[in-house]
mmCIF file of C-alpha atoms and ligand atoms in Angstrom:
data_model
loop_
_atom_site.group_PDB
_atom_site.id
_atom_site.type_symbol
_atom_site.label_atom_id
_atom_site.label_comp_id
_atom_site.label_asym_id
_atom_site.label_seq_id
_atom_site.Cartn_x
_atom_site.Cartn_y
_atom_site.Cartn_z
ATOM 1 C CA MET A 1 -15.970 37.543 -102.422
ATOM 2 C CA SER A 2 -13.842 35.450 -104.901
ATOM 3 C CA GLN A 3 -13.077 31.796 -104.112
ATOM 4 C CA ILE A 4 -9.298 32.717 -103.667
ATOM 5 C CA LEU A 5 -10.015 35.412 -101.133
ATOM 6 C CA GLU A 6 -12.127 32.928 -99.212
ATOM 7 C CA ILE A 7 -9.211 30.478 -99.206
ATOM 8 C CA LEU A 8 -6.591 33.155 -98.125
ATOM 9 C CA GLY A 9 -8.659 35.282 -95.890
ATOM 10 C CA SER A 10 -6.752 38.315 -96.941
ATOM 11 C CA LYS A 11 -8.166 41.646 -98.269
ATOM 12 C CA TYR A 12 -6.345 41.356 -101.658
ATOM 13 C CA PRO A 13 -5.587 38.222 -103.752
ATOM 14 C CA ILE A 14 -1.928 39.029 -103.562
ATOM 15 C CA ILE A 15 0.333 36.223 -102.221
ATOM 16 C CA GLN A 16 3.999 36.685 -101.038
ATOM 17 C CA GLY A 17 6.070 34.261 -103.045
ATOM 18 C CA PRO A 18 8.384 32.211 -100.904
ATOM 19 C CA ILE A 19 12.071 32.706 -101.619
ATOM 20 C CA GLY A 20 14.298 29.736 -100.657
ATOM 21 C CA GLU A 21 15.178 30.114 -97.020
ATOM 22 C CA LEU A 22 14.785 33.840 -96.839
ATOM 23 C CA ASN A 23 12.502 34.490 -93.937
ATOM 24 C CA ASP A 24 11.855 37.498 -91.877
ATOM 25 C CA PRO A 25 8.650 37.801 -89.747
ATOM 26 C CA LYS A 26 8.740 41.609 -90.355
ATOM 27 C CA MET A 27 8.416 41.132 -94.179
ATOM 28 C CA VAL A 28 5.611 38.546 -93.860
ATOM 29 C CA ALA A 29 3.802 40.801 -91.406
ATOM 30 C CA ALA A 30 4.298 43.854 -93.765
ATOM 31 C CA VAL A 31 2.610 42.005 -96.622
ATOM 32 C CA SER A 32 -0.364 40.895 -94.510
ATOM 33 C CA GLU A 33 -0.695 44.264 -92.862
ATOM 34 C CA ALA A 34 -0.833 45.766 -96.385
ATOM 35 C CA GLY A 35 -3.697 43.482 -97.238
ATOM 36 C CA GLY A 36 -1.785 40.775 -99.068
ATOM 37 C CA PHE A 37 -1.191 37.265 -97.933
ATOM 38 C CA GLY A 38 2.198 37.043 -96.245
ATOM 39 C CA MET A 39 3.969 33.748 -96.530
ATOM 40 C CA LEU A 40 6.746 32.023 -94.552
ATOM 41 C CA ALA A 41 9.191 30.098 -96.780
ATOM 42 C CA LEU A 42 9.420 26.752 -94.996
ATOM 43 C CA GLY A 43 10.592 24.691 -98.115
ATOM 44 C CA PHE A 44 14.048 23.955 -96.581
ATOM 45 C CA VAL A 45 13.486 24.691 -92.902
ATOM 46 C CA GLN A 46 14.046 21.466 -91.078
ATOM 47 C CA ASN A 47 14.304 22.682 -87.519
ATOM 48 C CA LEU A 48 10.842 22.637 -85.949
ATOM 49 C CA ASP A 49 11.734 25.089 -83.221
ATOM 50 C CA LYS A 50 12.642 27.508 -85.961
ATOM 51 C CA VAL A 51 9.304 26.945 -87.594
ATOM 52 C CA LYS A 52 7.566 27.853 -84.249
ATOM 53 C CA GLN A 53 9.834 30.852 -83.709
ATOM 54 C CA LEU A 54 8.982 32.203 -87.180
ATOM 55 C CA ILE A 55 5.292 31.739 -86.643
ATOM 56 C CA ALA A 56 5.397 33.389 -83.198
ATOM 57 C CA GLY A 57 7.460 36.220 -84.711
ATOM 58 C CA VAL A 58 4.828 37.035 -87.384
ATOM 59 C CA LYS A 59 1.997 36.727 -84.862
ATOM 60 C CA GLU A 60 3.662 39.332 -82.658
ATOM 61 C CA LEU A 61 3.525 41.839 -85.541
ATOM 62 C CA THR A 62 0.188 41.144 -87.120
ATOM 63 C CA ASP A 63 -3.204 39.560 -86.456
ATOM 64 C CA LYS A 64 -3.950 39.419 -90.226
ATOM 65 C CA PRO A 65 -3.863 36.009 -92.005
ATOM 66 C CA PHE A 66 -0.690 34.635 -93.326
ATOM 67 C CA GLY A 67 0.463 31.136 -94.602
ATOM 68 C CA ALA A 68 3.531 29.064 -95.374
ATOM 69 C CA ASN A 69 5.024 27.318 -98.361
ATOM 70 C CA LEU A 70 6.146 23.723 -98.128
ATOM 71 C CA MET A 71 8.331 22.192 -100.805
ATOM 72 C CA ILE A 72 7.130 18.603 -101.065
ATOM 73 C CA ALA A 73 10.333 16.913 -102.220
ATOM 74 C CA MET A 74 12.779 19.134 -100.383
ATOM 75 C CA ASN A 75 11.801 18.645 -96.747
ATOM 76 C CA PRO A 76 11.342 15.352 -94.838
ATOM 77 C CA HIS A 77 9.614 17.170 -91.938
ATOM 78 C CA ASN A 78 6.546 18.504 -93.923
ATOM 79 C CA GLU A 79 3.947 16.528 -91.982
ATOM 80 C CA ALA A 80 5.306 17.731 -88.618
ATOM 81 C CA ILE A 81 5.430 21.302 -89.896
ATOM 82 C CA LEU A 82 1.872 21.088 -91.025
ATOM 83 C CA GLU A 83 0.809 19.940 -87.615
ATOM 84 C CA ILE A 84 2.645 23.051 -86.119
ATOM 85 C CA LEU A 85 0.919 25.336 -88.636
ATOM 86 C CA ALA A 86 -2.477 23.900 -87.842
ATOM 87 C CA GLU A 87 -1.872 24.155 -84.166
ATOM 88 C CA ALA A 88 -0.928 27.818 -84.568
ATOM 89 C CA GLY A 89 -4.144 28.601 -86.311
ATOM 90 C CA ILE A 90 -2.698 28.982 -89.909
ATOM 91 C CA LYS A 91 -5.473 27.992 -92.276
ATOM 92 C CA THR A 92 -3.763 28.076 -95.723
ATOM 93 C CA VAL A 93 -0.534 26.742 -97.200
ATOM 94 C CA THR A 94 1.050 26.553 -100.606
ATOM 95 C CA THR A 95 2.881 23.507 -101.799
ATOM 96 C CA SER A 96 5.512 23.215 -104.537
ATOM 97 C CA ALA A 97 8.392 21.153 -105.959
ATOM 98 C CA GLY A 98 6.833 17.665 -105.683
ATOM 99 C CA ALA A 99 3.802 15.399 -106.266
ATOM 100 C CA PRO A 100 0.762 16.848 -104.378
ATOM 101 C CA LYS A 101 -0.715 13.395 -103.627
ATOM 102 C CA LYS A 102 2.160 12.985 -101.143
ATOM 103 C CA ILE A 103 1.009 15.850 -99.028
ATOM 104 C CA TYR A 104 -2.647 16.751 -99.573
ATOM 105 C CA PRO A 105 -4.026 13.803 -97.432
ATOM 106 C CA LYS A 106 -2.314 15.284 -94.449
ATOM 107 C CA ILE A 107 -3.358 18.923 -95.338
ATOM 108 C CA LYS A 108 -6.941 17.767 -95.573
ATOM 109 C CA GLU A 109 -6.759 15.719 -92.399
ATOM 110 C CA LEU A 110 -5.730 18.824 -90.465
ATOM 111 C CA GLY A 111 -8.558 20.827 -92.107
ATOM 112 C CA LEU A 112 -6.105 23.300 -93.908
ATOM 113 C CA LYS A 113 -6.536 24.671 -97.375
ATOM 114 C CA GLY A 114 -3.806 24.286 -99.845
ATOM 115 C CA LEU A 115 -2.767 25.901 -103.220
ATOM 116 C CA HIS A 116 -0.405 23.875 -105.264
ATOM 117 C CA VAL A 117 2.248 25.464 -107.438
ATOM 118 C CA ILE A 118 2.502 24.071 -111.031
ATOM 119 C CA LEU A 119 4.793 24.999 -113.901
ATOM 120 C CA ALA A 120 2.817 23.201 -116.627
ATOM 121 C CA ALA A 121 -0.887 22.844 -117.536
ATOM 122 C CA PRO A 122 -1.390 19.017 -117.207
ATOM 123 C CA LEU A 123 -0.106 19.243 -113.608
ATOM 124 C CA ALA A 124 -3.244 21.174 -112.700
ATOM 125 C CA LEU A 125 -5.334 17.969 -113.125
ATOM 126 C CA LYS A 126 -2.977 16.197 -110.665
ATOM 127 C CA ALA A 127 -3.421 18.974 -108.156
ATOM 128 C CA VAL A 128 -7.273 18.639 -108.460
ATOM 129 C CA GLU A 129 -6.950 14.875 -108.156
ATOM 130 C CA ALA A 130 -4.865 15.299 -105.015
ATOM 131 C CA GLY A 131 -7.505 17.626 -103.421
ATOM 132 C CA ALA A 132 -5.759 20.990 -103.754
ATOM 133 C CA ASP A 133 -8.105 23.915 -103.294
ATOM 134 C CA GLY A 134 -6.428 26.013 -105.944
ATOM 135 C CA VAL A 135 -3.330 26.238 -108.110
ATOM 136 C CA VAL A 136 -0.516 28.824 -108.305
ATOM 137 C CA VAL A 137 0.486 28.833 -111.996
ATOM 138 C CA SER A 138 4.037 29.748 -112.424
ATOM 139 C CA GLY A 139 5.005 30.684 -115.995
ATOM 140 C CA ALA A 140 8.413 30.635 -117.668
ATOM 141 C CA GLU A 141 9.010 34.216 -116.849
ATOM 142 C CA SER A 142 8.915 33.600 -113.040
ATOM 143 C CA GLY A 143 11.799 33.676 -110.815
ATOM 144 C CA GLY A 144 12.819 30.622 -108.844
ATOM 145 C CA LEU A 145 13.374 26.902 -109.749
ATOM 146 C CA ARG A 146 12.332 26.003 -113.299
ATOM 147 C CA THR A 147 12.431 22.777 -115.362
ATOM 148 C CA THR A 148 15.273 22.419 -117.852
ATOM 149 C CA GLY A 149 12.885 21.601 -120.714
ATOM 150 C CA PRO A 150 10.626 23.808 -122.842
ATOM 151 C CA GLU A 151 8.048 25.960 -120.866
ATOM 152 C CA SER A 152 5.106 28.340 -121.572
ATOM 153 C CA SER A 153 4.756 31.801 -120.236
ATOM 154 C CA ASN A 154 1.744 32.917 -118.189
ATOM 155 C CA MET A 155 0.020 34.518 -121.172
ATOM 156 C CA ILE A 156 -0.558 31.028 -122.477
ATOM 157 C CA LEU A 157 -0.471 28.968 -119.264
ATOM 158 C CA ILE A 158 -3.105 30.879 -117.243
ATOM 159 C CA PRO A 159 -5.913 30.566 -119.795
ATOM 160 C CA LEU A 160 -4.905 27.002 -120.491
ATOM 161 C CA VAL A 161 -5.182 26.029 -116.888
ATOM 162 C CA CYS A 162 -8.387 28.075 -116.272
ATOM 163 C CA ASP A 163 -9.968 26.116 -119.159
ATOM 164 C CA LEU A 164 -8.739 22.854 -117.620
ATOM 165 C CA VAL A 165 -9.893 23.058 -114.006
ATOM 166 C CA ASP A 166 -12.619 24.658 -111.950
ATOM 167 C CA ILE A 167 -10.500 25.391 -108.836
ATOM 168 C CA PRO A 168 -9.143 29.012 -108.539
ATOM 169 C CA VAL A 169 -5.975 30.017 -110.123
ATOM 170 C CA ALA A 170 -3.277 32.425 -109.004
ATOM 171 C CA ALA A 171 -0.616 33.658 -111.488
ATOM 172 C CA ALA A 172 2.954 33.595 -110.434
ATOM 173 C CA GLY A 173 5.485 35.329 -112.559
ATOM 174 C CA GLY A 174 5.811 38.661 -114.326
ATOM 175 C CA VAL A 175 3.774 40.839 -112.060
ATOM 176 C CA ALA A 176 5.111 43.889 -110.324
ATOM 177 C CA ASP A 177 2.430 46.482 -110.811
ATOM 178 C CA ARG A 178 -1.146 47.336 -111.655
ATOM 179 C CA ARG A 179 -0.730 46.519 -115.284
ATOM 180 C CA GLY A 180 0.550 42.979 -114.541
ATOM 181 C CA PHE A 181 -2.035 42.434 -111.806
ATOM 182 C CA ARG A 182 -4.964 43.434 -114.075
ATOM 183 C CA ALA A 183 -3.504 41.327 -116.929
ATOM 184 C CA ALA A 184 -3.367 38.288 -114.725
ATOM 185 C CA LEU A 185 -7.079 38.819 -113.766
ATOM 186 C CA ALA A 186 -7.964 39.330 -117.396
ATOM 187 C CA LEU A 187 -6.367 36.035 -118.313
ATOM 188 C CA GLY A 188 -8.664 34.267 -115.821
ATOM 189 C CA ALA A 189 -6.570 34.231 -112.651
ATOM 190 C CA GLN A 190 -8.251 35.230 -109.379
ATOM 191 C CA GLY A 191 -5.056 36.453 -107.877
ATOM 192 C CA VAL A 192 -1.282 36.697 -108.117
ATOM 193 C CA GLN A 193 1.864 35.447 -106.408
ATOM 194 C CA ILE A 194 4.693 37.958 -106.325
ATOM 195 C CA GLY A 195 8.312 36.911 -105.815
ATOM 196 C CA THR A 196 10.810 39.223 -107.309
ATOM 197 C CA ALA A 197 8.975 42.487 -106.751
ATOM 198 C CA PHE A 198 8.735 41.766 -102.989
ATOM 199 C CA LEU A 199 12.328 40.741 -102.874
ATOM 200 C CA ALA A 200 13.336 44.304 -103.939
ATOM 201 C CA THR A 201 11.415 46.028 -101.159
ATOM 202 C CA GLU A 202 12.548 48.095 -98.102
ATOM 203 C CA GLU A 203 11.279 45.343 -95.781
ATOM 204 C CA SER A 204 12.805 42.409 -97.671
ATOM 205 C CA PRO A 205 15.686 40.593 -95.811
ATOM 206 C CA ALA A 206 17.496 40.103 -99.034
ATOM 207 C CA PRO A 207 21.074 41.641 -99.029
ATOM 208 C CA GLN A 208 21.315 45.150 -100.599
ATOM 209 C CA GLU A 209 23.447 43.745 -103.494
ATOM 210 C CA TRP A 210 20.619 41.413 -104.538
ATOM 211 C CA LYS A 211 18.015 44.173 -104.409
ATOM 212 C CA GLN A 212 20.400 46.275 -106.539
ATOM 213 C CA ALA A 213 20.871 43.578 -109.030
ATOM 214 C CA ILE A 214 17.111 43.445 -109.532
ATOM 215 C CA ILE A 215 17.004 47.153 -109.967
ATOM 216 C CA ASP A 216 19.896 47.076 -112.502
ATOM 217 C CA CYS A 217 18.325 44.141 -114.516
ATOM 218 C CA THR A 218 17.154 45.065 -118.003
ATOM 219 C CA ASP A 219 15.206 43.420 -120.728
ATOM 220 C CA ALA A 220 16.557 39.947 -121.474
ATOM 221 C CA GLY A 221 18.444 40.218 -118.216
ATOM 222 C CA THR A 222 17.959 36.775 -116.792
ATOM 223 C CA VAL A 223 19.003 33.250 -117.674
ATOM 224 C CA LEU A 224 18.431 29.669 -116.460
ATOM 225 C CA LEU A 225 21.420 28.196 -114.620
ATOM 226 C CA PRO A 226 21.702 24.764 -113.165
ATOM 227 C CA ARG A 227 20.513 24.497 -109.549
ATOM 228 C CA LEU A 228 19.423 21.587 -107.351
ATOM 229 C CA GLY A 229 19.575 19.246 -110.345
ATOM 230 C CA ILE A 230 17.111 21.496 -112.301
ATOM 231 C CA ALA A 231 17.277 25.192 -113.261
ATOM 232 C CA MET A 232 17.081 28.504 -111.469
ATOM 233 C CA ARG A 233 16.187 31.750 -113.128
ATOM 234 C CA THR A 234 19.192 33.978 -112.469
ATOM 235 C CA LEU A 235 20.008 37.696 -112.926
ATOM 236 C CA ILE A 236 22.830 38.114 -115.556
ATOM 237 C CA ASN A 237 25.816 39.836 -113.959
ATOM 238 C CA ASP A 238 28.972 41.302 -115.619
ATOM 239 C CA GLU A 239 30.990 38.127 -115.336
ATOM 240 C CA MET A 240 28.177 36.129 -117.075
ATOM 241 C CA ARG A 241 27.962 38.837 -119.684
ATOM 242 C CA GLN A 242 31.696 38.601 -120.430
ATOM 243 C CA MET A 243 31.428 34.819 -120.601
ATOM 244 C CA MET A 244 28.537 34.974 -123.056
ATOM 245 C CA ALA A 245 30.455 37.484 -125.191
ATOM 246 C CA SER A 246 33.331 35.024 -125.287
ATOM 247 C CA GLY A 247 31.034 32.286 -126.578
ATOM 248 C CA LEU A 248 31.114 30.274 -123.285
ATOM 249 C CA ASP A 249 28.081 28.180 -122.318
ATOM 250 C CA LEU A 250 26.826 29.620 -119.025
ATOM 251 C CA SER A 251 25.185 26.382 -117.935
ATOM 252 C CA LYS A 252 28.448 24.545 -118.222
ATOM 253 C CA GLU A 253 30.412 27.407 -116.516
ATOM 254 C CA TYR A 254 28.047 27.580 -113.556
ATOM 255 C CA LYS A 255 27.590 23.866 -112.640
ATOM 256 C CA ALA A 256 25.272 23.007 -109.766
ATOM 257 C CA GLY A 257 26.454 24.764 -106.647
ATOM 258 C CA ASP A 258 28.515 27.410 -108.309
ATOM 259 C CA ALA A 259 25.307 29.254 -108.910
ATOM 260 C CA SER A 260 25.322 30.295 -105.170
ATOM 261 C CA LYS A 261 27.570 33.139 -106.307
ATOM 262 C CA THR A 262 24.723 34.614 -108.321
ATOM 263 C CA TRP A 263 21.281 36.285 -107.474
ATOM 264 C CA GLY A 264 17.971 34.802 -108.475
ATOM 265 C CA GLY A 265 15.212 36.815 -109.960
ATOM 266 C CA GLY A 266 12.325 36.724 -112.519
ATOM 267 C CA GLN A 267 12.107 38.412 -115.927
ATOM 268 C CA ILE A 268 9.896 41.061 -114.201
ATOM 269 C CA SER A 269 13.138 42.518 -112.711
ATOM 270 C CA ALA A 270 13.467 44.577 -115.886
ATOM 271 C CA LEU A 271 10.345 46.561 -114.754
ATOM 272 C CA ILE A 272 11.374 47.133 -111.216
ATOM 273 C CA LYS A 273 13.106 50.510 -110.963
ATOM 274 C CA LYS A 274 13.345 51.270 -107.274
ATOM 275 C CA ILE A 275 13.271 49.813 -103.803
ATOM 276 C CA ARG A 276 9.884 50.648 -102.361
ATOM 277 C CA PRO A 277 7.948 49.787 -99.240
ATOM 278 C CA VAL A 278 5.587 46.679 -99.614
ATOM 279 C CA LYS A 279 2.509 48.749 -98.806
ATOM 280 C CA GLU A 280 3.212 51.164 -101.643
ATOM 281 C CA ILE A 281 3.506 48.271 -104.188
ATOM 282 C CA ILE A 282 0.289 46.563 -103.068
ATOM 283 C CA GLU A 283 -1.727 49.857 -102.914
ATOM 284 C CA GLU A 284 -0.562 50.783 -106.457
ATOM 285 C CA MET A 285 -1.321 47.265 -107.681
ATOM 286 C CA VAL A 286 -4.861 47.260 -106.514
ATOM 287 C CA SER A 287 -5.551 51.037 -107.390
HETATM 288 C C1 FMN B 1 15.318 33.583 -105.817
HETATM 289 C C2 FMN B 1 13.919 32.947 -105.735
HETATM 290 C C3 FMN B 1 13.690 31.803 -104.930
HETATM 291 C C4 FMN B 1 12.527 31.244 -104.880
HETATM 292 N N1 FMN B 1 12.350 30.237 -103.987
HETATM 293 C C5 FMN B 1 11.088 29.579 -103.927
HETATM 294 C C6 FMN B 1 10.798 28.607 -102.980
HETATM 295 O O1 FMN B 1 11.709 28.290 -102.172
HETATM 296 N N2 FMN B 1 9.628 27.937 -103.058
HETATM 297 C C7 FMN B 1 8.673 28.256 -103.999
HETATM 298 O O2 FMN B 1 7.567 27.628 -104.042
HETATM 299 N N3 FMN B 1 8.881 29.256 -104.865
HETATM 300 C C8 FMN B 1 10.089 30.005 -104.894
HETATM 301 N N4 FMN B 1 10.293 30.948 -105.706
HETATM 302 C C9 FMN B 1 9.088 31.396 -106.613
HETATM 303 C C10 FMN B 1 8.421 32.631 -105.980
HETATM 304 O O3 FMN B 1 7.828 32.187 -104.792
HETATM 305 C C11 FMN B 1 7.391 33.156 -106.976
HETATM 306 O O4 FMN B 1 6.371 32.120 -107.330
HETATM 307 C C12 FMN B 1 8.003 33.682 -108.217
HETATM 308 O O5 FMN B 1 9.202 34.418 -107.943
HETATM 309 C C13 FMN B 1 6.971 34.536 -109.067
HETATM 310 O O6 FMN B 1 7.561 35.116 -110.133
HETATM 311 P P1 FMN B 1 8.091 36.631 -110.081
HETATM 312 O O7 FMN B 1 9.568 36.509 -109.558
HETATM 313 O O8 FMN B 1 8.057 37.069 -111.539
HETATM 314 O O9 FMN B 1 7.211 37.421 -109.188
HETATM 315 C C14 FMN B 1 11.479 31.643 -105.686
HETATM 316 C C15 FMN B 1 11.741 32.699 -106.560
HETATM 317 C C16 FMN B 1 12.928 33.359 -106.593
HETATM 318 C C17 FMN B 1 13.102 34.615 -107.331
#
């Protein structure tokens, strides 16, 4: 068994990528029941009763392992949330958006395992130093929050990180099918984290318009827009296309906050052609 499967406890090394505050126990359970590692997105959830309800909701639907994502700099209640997770028998979390040294002492104290999300190779060393059990390497093609500076894609980042550290690596970004899954493993990753492809599933709680925007997205169909003081990979819509054709600078037009009128998604959206059940995607991926 690979190290990452030991950490996750799932059948396949396929992690559900957390999406902001989008949580539905049915979706998490669907990923875990299909052999993946379902994940609650607790990055912004501050209400501890809500955390307990979400965990209970997933446990009603599956006895397979699932985890939770904590965003280090975004949530002042992370330590209390970790205690609730440990108490509920959750064994593995992912951490993102902040310095790992702030949270790994608590993760270790509670006997949990943690995978830390990084967007650049040198940060893998910081994750090791902090005591992370693995890293989720999120390349420039990924959906979600990105830096505003230059970034590398996973084709470069995964081998770089694999050469740099001995802890297991999961690739986040650019994977929606068997080809992407195998490519990630060929680059040295032991598993993948899937954001956009799971957003566009039958079980996903995302609004229909969001799912459709992913299906409609084509090659070169995403752009980085300002969000939360950094940048968010966003699906280009008709309004943006018109603005670009008129020579307007999108990052000035969509100042922080305005981007809430848009849908997020990774470059992989171009390869996602229909809304499918989670199980079908996972089974095709590992076939
Ligand atoms: C709209 C959107 C919101 C996201 N929100 C989070 C988040 O709250 N926390 C986090 O760690 N990652 C977040 N991500 C990143 C995903 O969990 C995942 O790593 C990424 O989408 C992988 O790339 P892919 O979209 O190509 O599959 C988000 C991604 C998207 C598309």
